[in-house]
Amino acid sequence: MFTRSLLALTLLVPFAAGCDSKTDDKKAETKTADAKKAGDKKAEPAKADEKKAEPAKAEPAPAAEPAAGGGGGDVAAAGGGGKPVDTNPKDLFAEFTKADANVLDLMTKYEAGATFSGKLVNVAAEESGTPVLFVDVDGKAKISLGLADPKPFADKKFKVGDEIKVTCKIGGAMDNLMQVTDCTLAQ
């Protein structure tokens, strides 16, 4: 009995929803017709423009100006053109957690990623054996390394206190934690 009731409800719900939409359409048509009779042009549905509008021509965007106090400078020279920016954990973390940081400029600057060296403060592994690594920033903040390929990291058998040099994409930072992704071991 319960199965039959459930089956009936399953079949009736889409049908009922379809009926409701048709009823709503009829009500809208009736209101439009009533409004036309009353001479109310506001209720009349808008007619499509007979001639096609030409698409707007895109104008080149003006060059972005550096944010006040942000240093700015040439983005290509700062590393945004295809080469990872050489930095250190403390400077990298400071750039992304600065209160007036222009995140768009930073993401452009670090588009190709960042290469930095640091001391490991947390070395663990997931159940699958994938290493979980955190680099120290300043004794309080940490950078979580998201690995592109865990095998080279697992083969190194890192331990707490080891120095590591990586090239990573920037994920973001908040409070005392920064995330970087697609990390590879750097030479």
mmCIF file of C-alpha atoms in Angstrom:
data_model
loop_
_atom_site.group_PDB
_atom_site.id
_atom_site.type_symbol
_atom_site.label_atom_id
_atom_site.label_comp_id
_atom_site.label_asym_id
_atom_site.label_seq_id
_atom_site.Cartn_x
_atom_site.Cartn_y
_atom_site.Cartn_z
ATOM 1 C CA MET A 1 0.000 0.000 0.000
ATOM 2 C CA PHE A 2 2.765 2.428 0.969
ATOM 3 C CA THR A 3 4.673 1.680 -2.243
ATOM 4 C CA ARG A 4 1.573 2.386 -4.371
ATOM 5 C CA SER A 5 0.986 5.696 -2.571
ATOM 6 C CA LEU A 6 4.610 6.704 -3.030
ATOM 7 C CA LEU A 7 4.477 5.771 -6.723
ATOM 8 C CA ALA A 8 1.252 7.757 -7.210
ATOM 9 C CA LEU A 9 2.783 10.828 -5.550
ATOM 10 C CA THR A 10 5.921 10.514 -7.644
ATOM 11 C CA LEU A 11 3.878 10.478 -10.840
ATOM 12 C CA LEU A 12 1.452 13.235 -9.808
ATOM 13 C CA VAL A 13 3.943 15.850 -8.581
ATOM 14 C CA PRO A 14 5.418 16.652 -12.045
ATOM 15 C CA PHE A 15 1.921 16.617 -13.547
ATOM 16 C CA ALA A 16 0.627 19.006 -10.892
ATOM 17 C CA ALA A 17 3.593 21.324 -11.392
ATOM 18 C CA GLY A 18 2.920 21.369 -15.137
ATOM 19 C CA CYS A 19 -0.737 22.225 -14.551
ATOM 20 C CA ASP A 20 0.184 25.082 -12.234
ATOM 21 C CA SER A 21 2.457 26.709 -14.793
ATOM 22 C CA LYS A 22 -0.243 26.570 -17.446
ATOM 23 C CA THR A 23 -2.716 28.101 -15.012
ATOM 24 C CA ASP A 24 -0.237 30.901 -14.246
ATOM 25 C CA ASP A 25 0.199 31.560 -17.973
ATOM 26 C CA LYS A 26 -3.595 31.800 -18.429
ATOM 27 C CA LYS A 27 -3.842 34.229 -15.482
ATOM 28 C CA ALA A 28 -1.105 36.421 -16.993
ATOM 29 C CA GLU A 29 -2.855 36.438 -20.376
ATOM 30 C CA THR A 30 -6.133 37.378 -18.715
ATOM 31 C CA LYS A 31 -4.504 40.262 -16.804
ATOM 32 C CA THR A 32 -2.864 41.550 -19.999
ATOM 33 C CA ALA A 33 -6.167 41.379 -21.883
ATOM 34 C CA ASP A 34 -7.995 43.147 -19.037
ATOM 35 C CA ALA A 35 -5.341 45.851 -18.921
ATOM 36 C CA LYS A 36 -5.623 46.425 -22.681
ATOM 37 C CA LYS A 37 -9.366 46.839 -22.370
ATOM 38 C CA ALA A 38 -8.844 49.389 -19.608
ATOM 39 C CA GLY A 39 -6.314 51.269 -21.756
ATOM 40 C CA ASP A 40 -3.405 50.653 -19.390
ATOM 41 C CA LYS A 41 -0.323 50.571 -21.598
ATOM 42 C CA LYS A 42 2.044 49.743 -18.718
ATOM 43 C CA ALA A 43 0.622 46.249 -18.421
ATOM 44 C CA GLU A 44 1.131 45.615 -22.135
ATOM 45 C CA PRO A 45 3.997 43.201 -22.760
ATOM 46 C CA ALA A 46 7.064 44.783 -24.317
ATOM 47 C CA LYS A 47 7.522 44.026 -28.006
ATOM 48 C CA ALA A 48 10.867 42.832 -29.234
ATOM 49 C CA ASP A 49 12.870 45.388 -31.171
ATOM 50 C CA GLU A 50 12.354 44.685 -34.856
ATOM 51 C CA LYS A 51 15.916 45.430 -35.951
ATOM 52 C CA LYS A 52 18.777 43.592 -34.356
ATOM 53 C CA ALA A 53 21.081 45.605 -32.174
ATOM 54 C CA GLU A 54 24.698 45.551 -33.241
ATOM 55 C CA PRO A 55 27.089 44.202 -30.629
ATOM 56 C CA ALA A 56 29.103 46.880 -28.871
ATOM 57 C CA LYS A 57 32.675 47.175 -30.011
ATOM 58 C CA ALA A 58 35.147 46.320 -27.294
ATOM 59 C CA GLU A 59 37.632 49.039 -26.523
ATOM 60 C CA PRO A 60 41.028 48.149 -25.115
ATOM 61 C CA ALA A 61 41.126 48.361 -21.346
ATOM 62 C CA PRO A 62 43.337 51.052 -19.854
ATOM 63 C CA ALA A 63 46.486 49.915 -18.101
ATOM 64 C CA ALA A 64 45.890 49.176 -14.446
ATOM 65 C CA GLU A 65 47.344 51.684 -12.039
ATOM 66 C CA PRO A 66 49.071 50.420 -8.912
ATOM 67 C CA ALA A 67 47.131 50.680 -5.674
ATOM 68 C CA ALA A 68 48.154 53.446 -3.321
ATOM 69 C CA GLY A 69 51.031 52.238 -1.203
ATOM 70 C CA GLY A 70 51.075 48.928 -3.038
ATOM 71 C CA GLY A 71 54.364 49.519 -4.793
ATOM 72 C CA GLY A 72 52.872 48.452 -8.147
ATOM 73 C CA GLY A 73 55.564 48.637 -10.770
ATOM 74 C CA ASP A 74 55.959 46.626 -13.918
ATOM 75 C CA VAL A 75 54.005 43.395 -13.560
ATOM 76 C CA ALA A 76 56.230 41.497 -16.002
ATOM 77 C CA ALA A 77 59.294 42.579 -14.064
ATOM 78 C CA ALA A 78 57.604 41.489 -10.858
ATOM 79 C CA GLY A 79 57.085 37.971 -12.164
ATOM 80 C CA GLY A 80 53.614 38.110 -13.737
ATOM 81 C CA GLY A 81 54.711 37.134 -17.234
ATOM 82 C CA GLY A 82 55.399 33.417 -16.965
ATOM 83 C CA LYS A 83 58.212 33.074 -14.459
ATOM 84 C CA PRO A 84 57.492 32.357 -10.777
ATOM 85 C CA VAL A 85 58.367 35.162 -8.371
ATOM 86 C CA ASP A 86 61.368 34.408 -6.127
ATOM 87 C CA THR A 87 60.403 35.285 -2.557
ATOM 88 C CA ASN A 88 60.413 33.947 0.996
ATOM 89 C CA PRO A 89 57.530 32.773 3.210
ATOM 90 C CA LYS A 90 57.511 35.904 5.393
ATOM 91 C CA ASP A 91 57.312 38.384 2.480
ATOM 92 C CA LEU A 92 54.808 36.256 0.559
ATOM 93 C CA PHE A 93 52.525 35.936 3.575
ATOM 94 C CA ALA A 94 52.824 39.651 4.366
ATOM 95 C CA GLU A 95 51.818 40.652 0.830
ATOM 96 C CA PHE A 96 48.637 38.568 0.878
ATOM 97 C CA THR A 97 47.547 39.472 4.419
ATOM 98 C CA LYS A 98 48.193 43.218 4.234
ATOM 99 C CA ALA A 99 44.947 45.060 5.044
ATOM 100 C CA ASP A 100 45.060 47.258 1.930
ATOM 101 C CA ALA A 101 46.354 44.543 -0.407
ATOM 102 C CA ASN A 102 45.060 44.728 -3.971
ATOM 103 C CA VAL A 103 44.304 41.046 -4.534
ATOM 104 C CA LEU A 104 43.874 41.466 -8.296
ATOM 105 C CA ASP A 105 47.356 42.981 -8.607
ATOM 106 C CA LEU A 106 48.791 40.217 -6.413
ATOM 107 C CA MET A 107 47.142 37.461 -8.434
ATOM 108 C CA THR A 108 48.536 39.044 -11.606
ATOM 109 C CA LYS A 109 51.987 39.373 -10.077
ATOM 110 C CA TYR A 110 51.952 35.745 -8.891
ATOM 111 C CA GLU A 111 50.141 34.342 -11.935
ATOM 112 C CA ALA A 112 53.036 31.963 -12.631
ATOM 113 C CA GLY A 113 53.406 31.167 -8.935
ATOM 114 C CA ALA A 114 56.107 31.750 -6.371
ATOM 115 C CA THR A 115 59.356 29.988 -5.537
ATOM 116 C CA PHE A 116 60.378 30.077 -1.887
ATOM 117 C CA SER A 117 62.380 28.169 0.704
ATOM 118 C CA GLY A 118 61.281 27.521 4.244
ATOM 119 C CA LYS A 119 61.486 25.277 7.267
ATOM 120 C CA LEU A 120 58.895 22.515 7.662
ATOM 121 C CA VAL A 121 56.915 22.804 10.910
ATOM 122 C CA ASN A 122 54.393 20.055 10.240
ATOM 123 C CA VAL A 123 55.014 16.827 8.378
ATOM 124 C CA ALA A 124 52.250 14.242 8.231
ATOM 125 C CA ALA A 125 50.585 11.961 5.710
ATOM 126 C CA GLU A 126 47.032 11.231 4.635
ATOM 127 C CA GLU A 127 45.771 7.635 4.706
ATOM 128 C CA SER A 128 46.712 7.370 1.037
ATOM 129 C CA GLY A 129 50.321 8.246 1.890
ATOM 130 C CA THR A 130 50.122 11.753 0.393
ATOM 131 C CA PRO A 131 52.378 14.038 2.427
ATOM 132 C CA VAL A 132 50.808 16.919 4.340
ATOM 133 C CA LEU A 133 53.394 19.676 4.708
ATOM 134 C CA PHE A 134 53.362 23.097 6.356
ATOM 135 C CA VAL A 135 56.134 25.695 6.096
ATOM 136 C CA ASP A 136 56.834 28.178 8.910
ATOM 137 C CA VAL A 137 56.308 31.863 8.171
ATOM 138 C CA ASP A 138 57.199 33.668 11.409
ATOM 139 C CA GLY A 139 56.832 31.192 14.264
ATOM 140 C CA LYS A 140 53.074 31.770 14.334
ATOM 141 C CA ALA A 141 51.729 31.700 10.759
ATOM 142 C CA LYS A 142 52.081 28.735 8.396
ATOM 143 C CA ILE A 143 51.858 27.993 4.692
ATOM 144 C CA SER A 144 50.039 24.794 3.708
ATOM 145 C CA LEU A 145 51.590 23.133 0.651
ATOM 146 C CA GLY A 146 49.158 21.558 -1.827
ATOM 147 C CA LEU A 147 51.228 19.151 -3.906
ATOM 148 C CA ALA A 148 51.000 18.764 -7.678
ATOM 149 C CA ASP A 149 52.560 15.282 -7.515
ATOM 150 C CA PRO A 150 53.005 13.790 -4.040
ATOM 151 C CA LYS A 151 55.544 11.117 -5.126
ATOM 152 C CA PRO A 152 58.699 13.308 -5.203
ATOM 153 C CA PHE A 153 57.776 14.723 -1.788
ATOM 154 C CA ALA A 154 57.097 11.277 -0.333
ATOM 155 C CA ASP A 155 60.400 9.975 -1.763
ATOM 156 C CA LYS A 156 62.333 12.710 0.085
ATOM 157 C CA LYS A 157 60.912 11.554 3.446
ATOM 158 C CA PHE A 158 60.833 15.068 4.886
ATOM 159 C CA LYS A 159 60.701 15.599 8.635
ATOM 160 C CA VAL A 160 59.992 18.595 10.882
ATOM 161 C CA GLY A 161 62.849 21.091 10.756
ATOM 162 C CA ASP A 162 63.963 20.202 7.199
ATOM 163 C CA GLU A 163 64.455 23.033 4.703
ATOM 164 C CA ILE A 164 62.334 22.764 1.574
ATOM 165 C CA LYS A 165 62.344 24.814 -1.641
ATOM 166 C CA VAL A 166 59.154 24.759 -3.688
ATOM 167 C CA THR A 167 57.436 26.491 -6.587
ATOM 168 C CA CYS A 168 53.681 26.823 -6.063
ATOM 169 C CA LYS A 169 50.558 28.587 -7.284
ATOM 170 C CA ILE A 170 48.954 30.902 -4.740
ATOM 171 C CA GLY A 171 45.645 29.880 -3.221
ATOM 172 C CA GLY A 172 45.143 32.675 -0.708
ATOM 173 C CA ALA A 173 45.764 33.691 2.884
ATOM 174 C CA MET A 174 43.728 34.518 5.938
ATOM 175 C CA ASP A 175 44.562 34.993 9.599
ATOM 176 C CA ASN A 176 47.590 32.750 10.304
ATOM 177 C CA LEU A 177 47.298 30.378 7.365
ATOM 178 C CA MET A 178 48.187 30.631 3.711
ATOM 179 C CA GLN A 179 47.436 27.990 1.111
ATOM 180 C CA VAL A 180 49.526 27.340 -1.945
ATOM 181 C CA THR A 181 48.698 24.712 -4.573
ATOM 182 C CA ASP A 182 50.327 22.698 -7.363
ATOM 183 C CA CYS A 183 53.647 22.729 -5.497
ATOM 184 C CA THR A 184 56.701 21.129 -7.072
ATOM 185 C CA LEU A 185 60.175 20.761 -5.623
ATOM 186 C CA ALA A 186 62.444 23.555 -6.844
ATOM 187 C CA GLN A 187 66.183 23.297 -7.485
#
